[in-house]
CSV table of C-alpha atoms in Angstrom, one decimal:
chain,number,residue,atom,x,y,z
A,1,LEU,CA,80.9,65.4,171.1
A,2,ALA,CA,77.6,67.1,172.2
A,3,THR,CA,76.4,66.8,168.6
A,4,PRO,CA,72.8,67.3,167.5
A,5,CYS,CA,73.5,65.9,164.0
A,6,PRO,CA,71.8,62.5,164.6
A,7,LEU,CA,68.6,64.5,164.9
A,8,LEU,CA,69.3,67.2,162.3
A,9,ILE,CA,70.8,64.9,159.6
A,10,ALA,CA,69.7,61.3,160.2
A,11,VAL,CA,65.9,62.0,160.2
A,12,PRO,CA,65.7,63.8,156.8
A,13,VAL,CA,68.2,61.2,155.3
A,14,ALA,CA,66.0,58.4,156.5
A,15,CYS,CA,62.9,60.1,155.0
A,16,MET,CA,64.6,60.7,151.7
A,17,ALA,CA,65.9,57.1,151.6
A,18,GLY,CA,62.3,55.9,152.3
A,19,THR,CA,60.8,58.0,149.6
A,20,GLY,CA,63.4,56.7,147.2
A,21,ARG,CA,62.6,53.2,148.1
A,22,LEU,CA,58.9,53.9,147.4
A,23,ALA,CA,59.8,55.5,144.0
A,24,LYS,CA,61.5,52.3,143.0
A,25,LEU,CA,58.3,50.4,143.7
A,26,GLY,CA,56.3,52.9,141.6
A,27,ILE,CA,54.8,54.7,144.4
A,28,VAL,CA,55.0,58.5,144.5
A,29,VAL,CA,54.7,60.2,148.0
A,30,LYS,CA,54.2,63.9,147.7
A,31,SER,CA,55.5,65.0,151.1
A,32,GLN,CA,57.6,63.6,154.0
A,33,ASP,CA,54.8,64.1,156.5
A,34,VAL,CA,52.6,61.8,154.4
A,35,LEU,CA,55.5,59.1,154.7
A,36,GLU,CA,55.2,59.4,158.4
A,37,GLN,CA,51.4,59.1,158.4
A,38,LEU,CA,51.7,56.0,156.2
A,39,SER,CA,53.5,54.3,159.0
A,40,ARG,CA,50.5,54.9,161.3
A,41,VAL,CA,47.5,53.9,159.1
A,42,THR,CA,44.7,52.3,161.1
A,43,ASP,CA,41.7,52.5,158.9
A,44,VAL,CA,41.6,51.8,155.1
A,45,PHE,CA,38.6,52.3,152.7
A,46,PHE,CA,38.7,50.8,149.2
A,47,ASP,CA,36.8,51.8,146.2
A,48,LYS,CA,35.6,48.6,144.4
A,49,THR,CA,35.5,48.9,140.6
A,50,GLY,CA,38.9,49.3,139.1
A,51,THR,CA,40.6,49.2,142.5
A,52,LEU,CA,39.8,45.9,144.2
A,53,THR,CA,38.7,44.6,140.7
A,54,VAL,CA,40.3,44.6,137.4
A,55,LYS,CA,40.6,47.9,135.6
A,56,GLN,CA,38.1,47.3,132.7
A,57,PRO,CA,35.0,45.1,133.4
A,58,GLN,CA,33.8,43.2,130.4
A,59,VAL,CA,30.4,43.4,128.7
A,60,VAL,CA,28.7,40.0,129.1
A,61,ASN,CA,25.0,40.7,128.1
A,62,VAL,CA,22.6,43.3,126.8
A,63,ASP,CA,19.1,43.2,128.1
A,64,VAL,CA,16.8,44.8,125.5
A,65,ILE,CA,13.6,46.5,126.7
A,66,ASP,CA,12.6,48.4,123.5
A,67,THR,CA,11.8,45.9,120.8
A,68,THR,CA,12.4,48.5,118.1
A,69,GLN,CA,16.0,48.4,119.0
A,70,ASN,CA,18.6,45.6,118.9
A,71,ALA,CA,21.5,44.8,121.3
A,72,ASP,CA,24.3,45.6,118.8
A,73,ARG,CA,22.9,49.1,118.1
A,74,ILE,CA,22.5,49.8,121.9
A,75,VAL,CA,26.0,48.8,122.6
A,76,MET,CA,27.5,50.7,119.5
A,77,LEU,CA,25.8,54.1,120.4
A,78,ALA,CA,26.5,53.7,124.1
A,79,GLY,CA,30.1,52.7,123.2
A,80,VAL,CA,30.6,55.9,121.1
A,81,LEU,CA,29.4,58.0,124.0
A,82,GLU,CA,31.4,56.3,126.5
A,83,THR,CA,34.7,57.1,124.7
A,84,TYR,CA,34.2,60.6,126.2
A,85,SER,CA,33.9,59.3,129.8
A,86,GLN,CA,36.4,58.7,132.4
A,87,HIS,CA,34.3,56.3,134.5
A,88,ILE,CA,35.7,52.9,135.1
A,89,LEU,CA,32.9,51.1,133.3
A,90,ALA,CA,33.3,53.2,130.2
A,91,GLY,CA,36.3,51.4,128.8
A,92,GLY,CA,34.5,48.0,128.6
A,93,ILE,CA,31.5,49.4,126.9
A,94,ALA,CA,33.5,51.6,124.6
A,95,LYS,CA,35.7,48.5,123.6
A,96,ALA,CA,32.6,46.4,123.0
A,97,GLY,CA,30.9,49.1,121.0
A,98,ALA,CA,34.1,49.8,118.9
A,99,SER,CA,34.4,46.1,118.0
A,100,LEU,CA,30.7,46.0,116.9
A,101,TRP,CA,31.1,49.2,115.0
A,102,GLU,CA,34.1,47.9,112.9
A,103,ASN,CA,32.5,44.5,112.2
A,104,ALA,CA,28.9,45.6,111.4
A,105,HIS,CA,27.4,45.9,108.0
A,106,PRO,CA,24.9,48.6,106.9
A,107,SER,CA,22.3,46.0,106.2
A,108,SER,CA,22.3,44.6,109.7
A,109,VAL,CA,22.0,48.0,111.4
A,110,PRO,CA,19.7,49.9,109.0
A,111,GLN,CA,19.1,52.7,111.7
A,112,LEU,CA,22.6,54.0,111.5
A,113,PRO,CA,23.5,56.4,108.6
A,114,SER,CA,26.6,54.5,107.7
A,115,VAL,CA,28.6,52.1,109.9
A,116,ARG,CA,31.6,52.8,107.8
A,117,GLU,CA,31.7,56.5,108.8
A,118,TYR,CA,32.5,58.0,112.0
A,119,PRO,CA,29.4,59.0,114.1
A,120,VAL,CA,28.5,62.6,114.6
A,121,VAL,CA,28.8,63.4,118.3
A,122,HIS,CA,28.1,66.7,120.2
A,123,SER,CA,26.7,68.2,123.3
A,124,VAL,CA,28.4,65.6,125.6
A,125,LYS,CA,28.0,66.2,129.3
A,126,GLU,CA,29.1,63.9,132.1
A,127,THR,CA,27.6,64.1,135.6
A,128,ALA,CA,29.9,62.5,138.2
A,129,GLY,CA,28.3,59.4,139.8
A,130,GLN,CA,25.2,59.5,137.6
A,131,GLY,CA,26.2,59.0,133.9
A,132,ILE,CA,26.9,60.7,130.6
A,133,GLN,CA,24.7,62.0,127.8
A,134,GLY,CA,25.3,63.3,124.3
A,135,VAL,CA,23.8,63.6,120.9
A,136,VAL,CA,25.0,60.6,118.7
A,137,ASP,CA,23.9,60.7,115.0
A,138,GLY,CA,20.9,63.0,116.0
A,139,ILE,CA,19.8,60.8,119.0
A,140,LEU,CA,20.1,62.0,122.5
A,141,VAL,CA,21.9,59.0,124.2
A,142,ARG,CA,22.2,58.6,128.0
A,143,VAL,CA,24.3,56.0,129.7
A,144,GLY,CA,24.4,55.6,133.4
A,145,ARG,CA,22.1,55.0,136.4
A,146,HIS,CA,18.5,54.1,135.9
A,147,LYS,CA,17.1,57.4,137.1
A,148,TYR,CA,19.5,59.4,135.2
A,149,VAL,CA,18.9,57.8,131.8
A,150,THR,CA,15.1,57.8,132.2
A,151,GLU,CA,14.9,61.4,133.5
A,152,GLN,CA,13.3,60.2,136.8
A,153,ASN,CA,10.7,58.1,134.8
A,154,THR,CA,10.8,55.1,137.2
A,155,ASN,CA,8.0,53.3,135.4
A,156,GLN,CA,10.4,52.1,132.8
A,157,THR,CA,12.1,49.1,134.4
A,158,ILE,CA,13.9,45.8,133.6
A,159,GLY,CA,12.6,43.0,135.9
A,160,LYS,CA,15.5,40.5,135.2
A,161,SER,CA,17.8,40.4,138.3
A,162,LEU,CA,21.6,40.5,138.0
A,163,ALA,CA,23.9,37.8,139.1
A,164,ALA,CA,26.0,38.4,142.2
A,165,ASP,CA,29.1,39.2,140.3
A,166,GLU,CA,27.5,41.4,137.7
A,167,MET,CA,26.8,45.1,137.4
A,168,ALA,CA,24.7,47.1,134.9
A,169,THR,CA,24.5,50.5,133.3
A,170,TYR,CA,21.4,51.6,131.6
A,171,VAL,CA,20.9,53.2,128.1
A,172,SER,CA,18.1,55.5,126.9
A,173,PHE,CA,17.5,57.0,123.4
A,174,ASP,CA,15.7,60.4,123.5
A,175,GLY,CA,14.6,59.7,127.1
A,176,VAL,CA,13.1,56.2,126.4
A,177,LEU,CA,14.8,53.3,128.3
A,178,VAL,CA,16.0,51.0,125.5
A,179,GLY,CA,18.1,48.5,127.4
A,180,ARG,CA,20.7,47.5,130.1
A,181,ILE,CA,24.3,46.6,129.4
A,182,VAL,CA,25.5,44.0,131.9
A,183,LEU,CA,29.2,43.9,132.8
A,184,LYS,CA,31.2,41.4,134.8
A,185,ASP,CA,33.6,42.5,137.5
A,186,VAL,CA,36.3,40.2,138.8
A,187,PRO,CA,38.7,40.9,141.7
A,188,ARG,CA,42.4,41.5,141.0
A,189,ASP,CA,44.5,38.4,141.5
A,190,ASN,CA,46.4,40.0,144.4
A,191,ALA,CA,43.6,41.9,146.0
A,192,LYS,CA,43.1,39.2,148.7
A,193,SER,CA,46.7,39.0,149.5
A,194,THR,CA,46.9,42.7,149.7
A,195,ILE,CA,44.0,42.9,152.3
A,196,ALA,CA,45.7,40.1,154.3
A,197,SER,CA,49.0,42.0,154.3
A,198,LEU,CA,47.3,45.2,155.5
A,199,ARG,CA,45.9,43.4,158.5
A,200,ALA,CA,49.3,41.8,159.2
A,201,LEU,CA,50.7,45.4,159.2
A,202,GLY,CA,48.4,46.4,162.0
A,203,VAL,CA,45.5,48.0,160.1
A,204,ARG,CA,42.4,47.7,162.3
A,205,THR,CA,39.6,48.5,160.0
A,206,ILE,CA,39.2,47.7,156.3
A,207,ALA,CA,36.0,48.6,154.4
A,208,MET,CA,34.7,48.9,150.9
A,209,LEU,CA,32.9,52.1,149.6
A,210,THR,CA,31.2,51.6,146.3
A,211,GLY,CA,28.5,53.0,144.1
A,212,ASP,CA,27.6,49.4,142.9
A,213,GLY,CA,24.7,47.4,144.2
A,214,LEU,CA,25.0,45.6,147.6
A,215,GLN,CA,24.8,42.0,146.1
A,216,ALA,CA,27.7,42.6,143.7
A,217,ALA,CA,29.7,44.5,146.2
A,218,THR,CA,29.3,41.9,148.9
A,219,THR,CA,30.3,39.1,146.5
A,220,ILE,CA,33.6,40.9,145.7
A,221,GLY,CA,34.1,41.9,149.3
A,222,LYS,CA,33.9,38.3,150.5
A,223,SER,CA,36.2,37.0,147.8
A,224,VAL,CA,39.0,39.5,148.8
A,225,GLY,CA,38.4,39.3,152.6
A,226,ILE,CA,36.4,42.5,153.3
A,227,ASP,CA,33.4,41.9,155.5
A,228,SER,CA,32.5,45.8,155.9
A,229,VAL,CA,30.7,46.7,152.7
A,230,HIS,CA,28.9,50.0,152.0
A,231,ALA,CA,27.1,50.0,148.6
A,232,ASP,CA,24.9,52.2,146.5
A,233,LEU,CA,27.0,55.2,147.4
A,234,LEU,CA,27.4,58.3,145.2
A,235,PRO,CA,30.6,60.2,145.3
A,236,GLN,CA,29.1,62.7,147.8
A,237,ASP,CA,28.0,59.7,150.0
A,238,LYS,CA,31.5,58.3,150.1
A,239,LEU,CA,32.8,61.7,151.0
A,240,ALA,CA,30.2,62.0,153.8
A,241,TYR,CA,31.1,58.6,155.1
A,242,VAL,CA,34.8,59.3,155.4
A,243,LYS,CA,34.2,62.8,157.0
A,244,LYS,CA,31.7,61.2,159.5
A,245,HIS,CA,34.4,58.5,160.3
A,246,ASN,CA,37.0,61.1,160.9
A,247,TYR,CA,34.7,63.2,163.0
A,248,ASN,CA,33.7,60.3,165.3
A,249,ALA,CA,37.4,59.4,165.7
A,250,ALA,CA,38.2,62.9,166.8
A,251,LYS,CA,35.0,63.1,169.1
A,252,ASN,CA,36.2,59.9,170.7
A,253,LYS,CA,39.6,61.4,171.1
A,254,LYS,CA,41.2,58.6,169.0
A,255,ASP,CA,44.4,60.6,168.1
A,256,SER,CA,46.0,57.5,166.7
A,257,THR,CA,43.4,57.1,164.0
A,258,VAL,CA,44.8,57.6,160.5
A,259,THR,CA,42.4,57.0,157.6
A,260,MET,CA,43.4,56.0,154.1
A,261,MET,CA,41.1,56.0,151.0
A,262,VAL,CA,42.2,54.0,148.0
A,263,GLY,CA,40.6,54.5,144.7
A,264,ASP,CA,41.0,55.6,141.2
A,265,GLY,CA,39.1,57.7,138.6
A,266,VAL,CA,37.7,61.1,138.6
A,267,ASN,CA,34.7,60.2,140.8
A,268,ASP,CA,37.1,59.3,143.7
A,269,ALA,CA,38.9,62.6,143.8
A,270,PRO,CA,36.8,64.3,146.4
A,271,VAL,CA,36.9,61.4,148.9
A,272,LEU,CA,40.7,61.0,148.3
A,273,ALA,CA,41.2,64.5,149.3
A,274,ALA,CA,38.9,64.1,152.4
A,275,ALA,CA,40.9,61.1,154.0
A,276,ASP,CA,44.0,61.7,156.0
A,277,ILE,CA,45.9,59.8,153.2
A,278,GLY,CA,44.4,59.6,149.7
A,279,VAL,CA,46.0,56.8,147.5
A,280,ALA,CA,45.3,56.9,143.8
A,281,VAL,CA,45.9,53.5,142.0
A,282,THR,CA,46.6,54.6,138.5
A,283,ASP,CA,48.4,53.9,135.3
A,284,GLY,CA,49.5,57.4,135.1
A,285,THR,CA,46.5,58.8,133.1
A,286,ASP,CA,44.0,59.5,135.9
A,287,THR,CA,45.0,63.1,136.5
A,288,ALA,CA,42.2,64.2,138.7
A,289,ALA,CA,42.6,61.5,141.3
A,290,SER,CA,46.4,61.9,141.1
A,291,GLU,CA,46.1,65.6,141.9
A,292,CYS,CA,43.9,65.1,144.9
A,293,ALA,CA,45.8,62.1,146.3
A,294,GLN,CA,48.8,62.3,148.6
A,295,VAL,CA,50.1,59.0,147.5
A,296,VAL,CA,50.0,58.0,143.7
A,297,ILE,CA,50.6,54.4,142.6
A,298,MET,CA,51.9,54.6,139.1
A,299,ASN,CA,52.1,50.9,138.3
A,300,ASN,CA,48.3,50.1,138.7
A,301,ASN,CA,49.2,47.4,141.2
A,302,ILE,CA,47.0,47.2,144.3
A,303,ALA,CA,49.8,45.3,146.1
A,304,SER,CA,51.7,48.7,146.2
A,305,VAL,CA,49.2,49.9,148.9
A,306,ALA,CA,50.5,47.3,151.3
A,307,ASN,CA,54.1,47.8,150.0
A,308,ALA,CA,53.7,51.6,150.8
A,309,VAL,CA,52.6,50.9,154.4
A,310,SER,CA,55.4,48.3,154.9
A,311,VAL,CA,58.1,50.6,153.6
A,312,ALA,CA,56.8,53.5,155.6
A,313,LYS,CA,56.9,51.4,158.8
A,314,HIS,CA,60.4,50.2,158.0
A,315,THR,CA,61.6,53.8,157.3
A,316,LYS,CA,60.3,55.0,160.7
A,317,ARG,CA,62.0,52.1,162.5
A,318,VAL,CA,65.3,52.9,160.6
A,319,MET,CA,64.8,56.6,161.5
A,320,MET,CA,64.5,56.0,165.2
A,321,GLN,CA,67.3,53.6,165.3
A,322,SER,CA,69.7,56.0,163.5
A,323,VAL,CA,68.7,58.8,166.0
A,324,LEU,CA,69.0,56.7,169.0
A,325,LEU,CA,72.3,55.2,167.9
A,326,GLY,CA,73.8,58.5,167.2
A,327,ILE,CA,72.5,60.1,170.4
A,328,GLY,CA,73.7,57.0,172.5
A,329,LEU,CA,77.2,57.1,171.0
A,330,ALA,CA,77.3,60.9,171.7
A,331,ILE,CA,76.2,60.5,175.3
A,332,VAL,CA,78.8,57.7,176.0
A,333,SER,CA,81.5,59.8,174.3
A,334,MET,CA,80.6,62.9,176.4
A,335,ILE,CA,80.8,60.9,179.7
A,336,LEU,CA,84.2,59.5,178.7
A,337,ALA,CA,85.4,63.0,177.6
A,338,ALA,CA,84.2,64.4,180.9
A,339,PHE,CA,86.5,62.3,182.7
A,340,GLY,CA,89.5,63.0,180.5
A,341,PHE,CA,89.5,59.7,178.6
A,342,ILE,CA,89.1,61.4,175.1
A,343,PRO,CA,91.4,64.3,174.1
A,344,ALA,CA,89.9,67.3,172.3
A,345,VAL,CA,91.4,66.4,168.9
A,346,ILE,CA,90.2,62.8,169.1
A,347,GLY,CA,86.8,64.0,170.3
A,348,ALA,CA,86.5,66.2,167.2
A,349,MET,CA,87.2,63.3,165.0
A,350,MET,CA,84.8,61.0,166.9
A,351,GLN,CA,82.0,63.7,166.5
A,352,GLU,CA,82.3,63.2,162.6
A,353,ILE,CA,82.4,59.4,163.0
A,354,ILE,CA,79.2,59.4,165.0
A,355,ASP,CA,77.5,61.6,162.3
A,356,VAL,CA,78.7,59.1,159.6
A,357,ILE,CA,77.4,56.2,161.5
A,358,SER,CA,74.0,57.8,162.0
A,359,ILE,CA,73.7,58.8,158.3
A,360,THR,CA,74.9,55.4,157.1
A,361,TRP,CA,72.4,53.6,159.3
A,362,ALA,CA,69.5,56.0,158.1
A,363,LEU,CA,70.4,55.1,154.4
A,364,THR,CA,69.5,51.5,155.2
A,365,ALA,CA,65.9,52.6,154.6
A,366,LEU,CA,66.9,52.1,151.0
A,367,ARG,CA,67.6,48.5,151.5
A,368,SER,CA,65.4,46.2,149.6
A,369,ARG,CA,62.5,44.7,151.5
A,370,GLU,CA,60.3,41.8,150.6
A,371,LYS,CA,57.6,43.1,148.2
A,372,ILE,CA,53.9,41.9,148.3
A,373,LYS,CA,53.0,40.7,144.9
């Protein structure tokens, strides 16, 4: 009756059941120790674009600075180049450019060799956190941050300010700033409920780390319930922030601190690896982020972040319950056997029954829980 099986069997069974439950929800956990860490998450950092907001921001305006160009041509050439990029803003620009390319006529865009033919593109190079460049139909096109596209020529500016819910990417032709493509970012429908659910699950700190401007970031942050917003961060700045946070926690001997970074896209890969738990919100195509993350959400649903924490906490409770139940039954049976109330043959049978009870209870981690939508 002095059986260690509740410890040896119930714990891994509960972990596998919890992992299986997460898999049913479209959440891949790469190891069992990550599942245990998920149950203890205290600080969560979110990327903004494509994580808290919709996956593909839409082009809403084009500010033209070079009068020799027109808005359609700027979007078309930028869209051609952005098809080679994995940045979250690239999809919206590429989609707008492709639409114009298909519908345009040679007479309306005389600068292009032929709008009915595929453009000639070569020498494409993307710099993480800065932008992308390449030669499109003989023109060196750069799309990205202002300093990147103008090669540090800060005299080329666009004075018009952006609305609070807008973001911009700049475009240059052969080093000359020709315009700014303005995109609008909107929060996911369930982002606010997800943030509220994380707080209800015991998360102490929730912050946003983004490369976008402070005004746009603050607007999105307020709409989803995040007050701590850190904007204008390059990928290395995000990495430094998370490392500093972890260092301060260790310095203050906060052993219970477990940080989680939630993001998507290739730019988030380094910071996902730096956090205690990296969570990649993907549709199964963002391989770089998925490789660096310990948790991969395959259904592109941000609510799965809170679901993962909820299931992990439930799994840990079930694990402890199954162990304590099995050990408790074993101790009581041992005491009864010591006074001769349980014969040896019956004791052998009871030992197996105790193991079955512990395993069965551990399997309740598979039981459906209420999902956050």
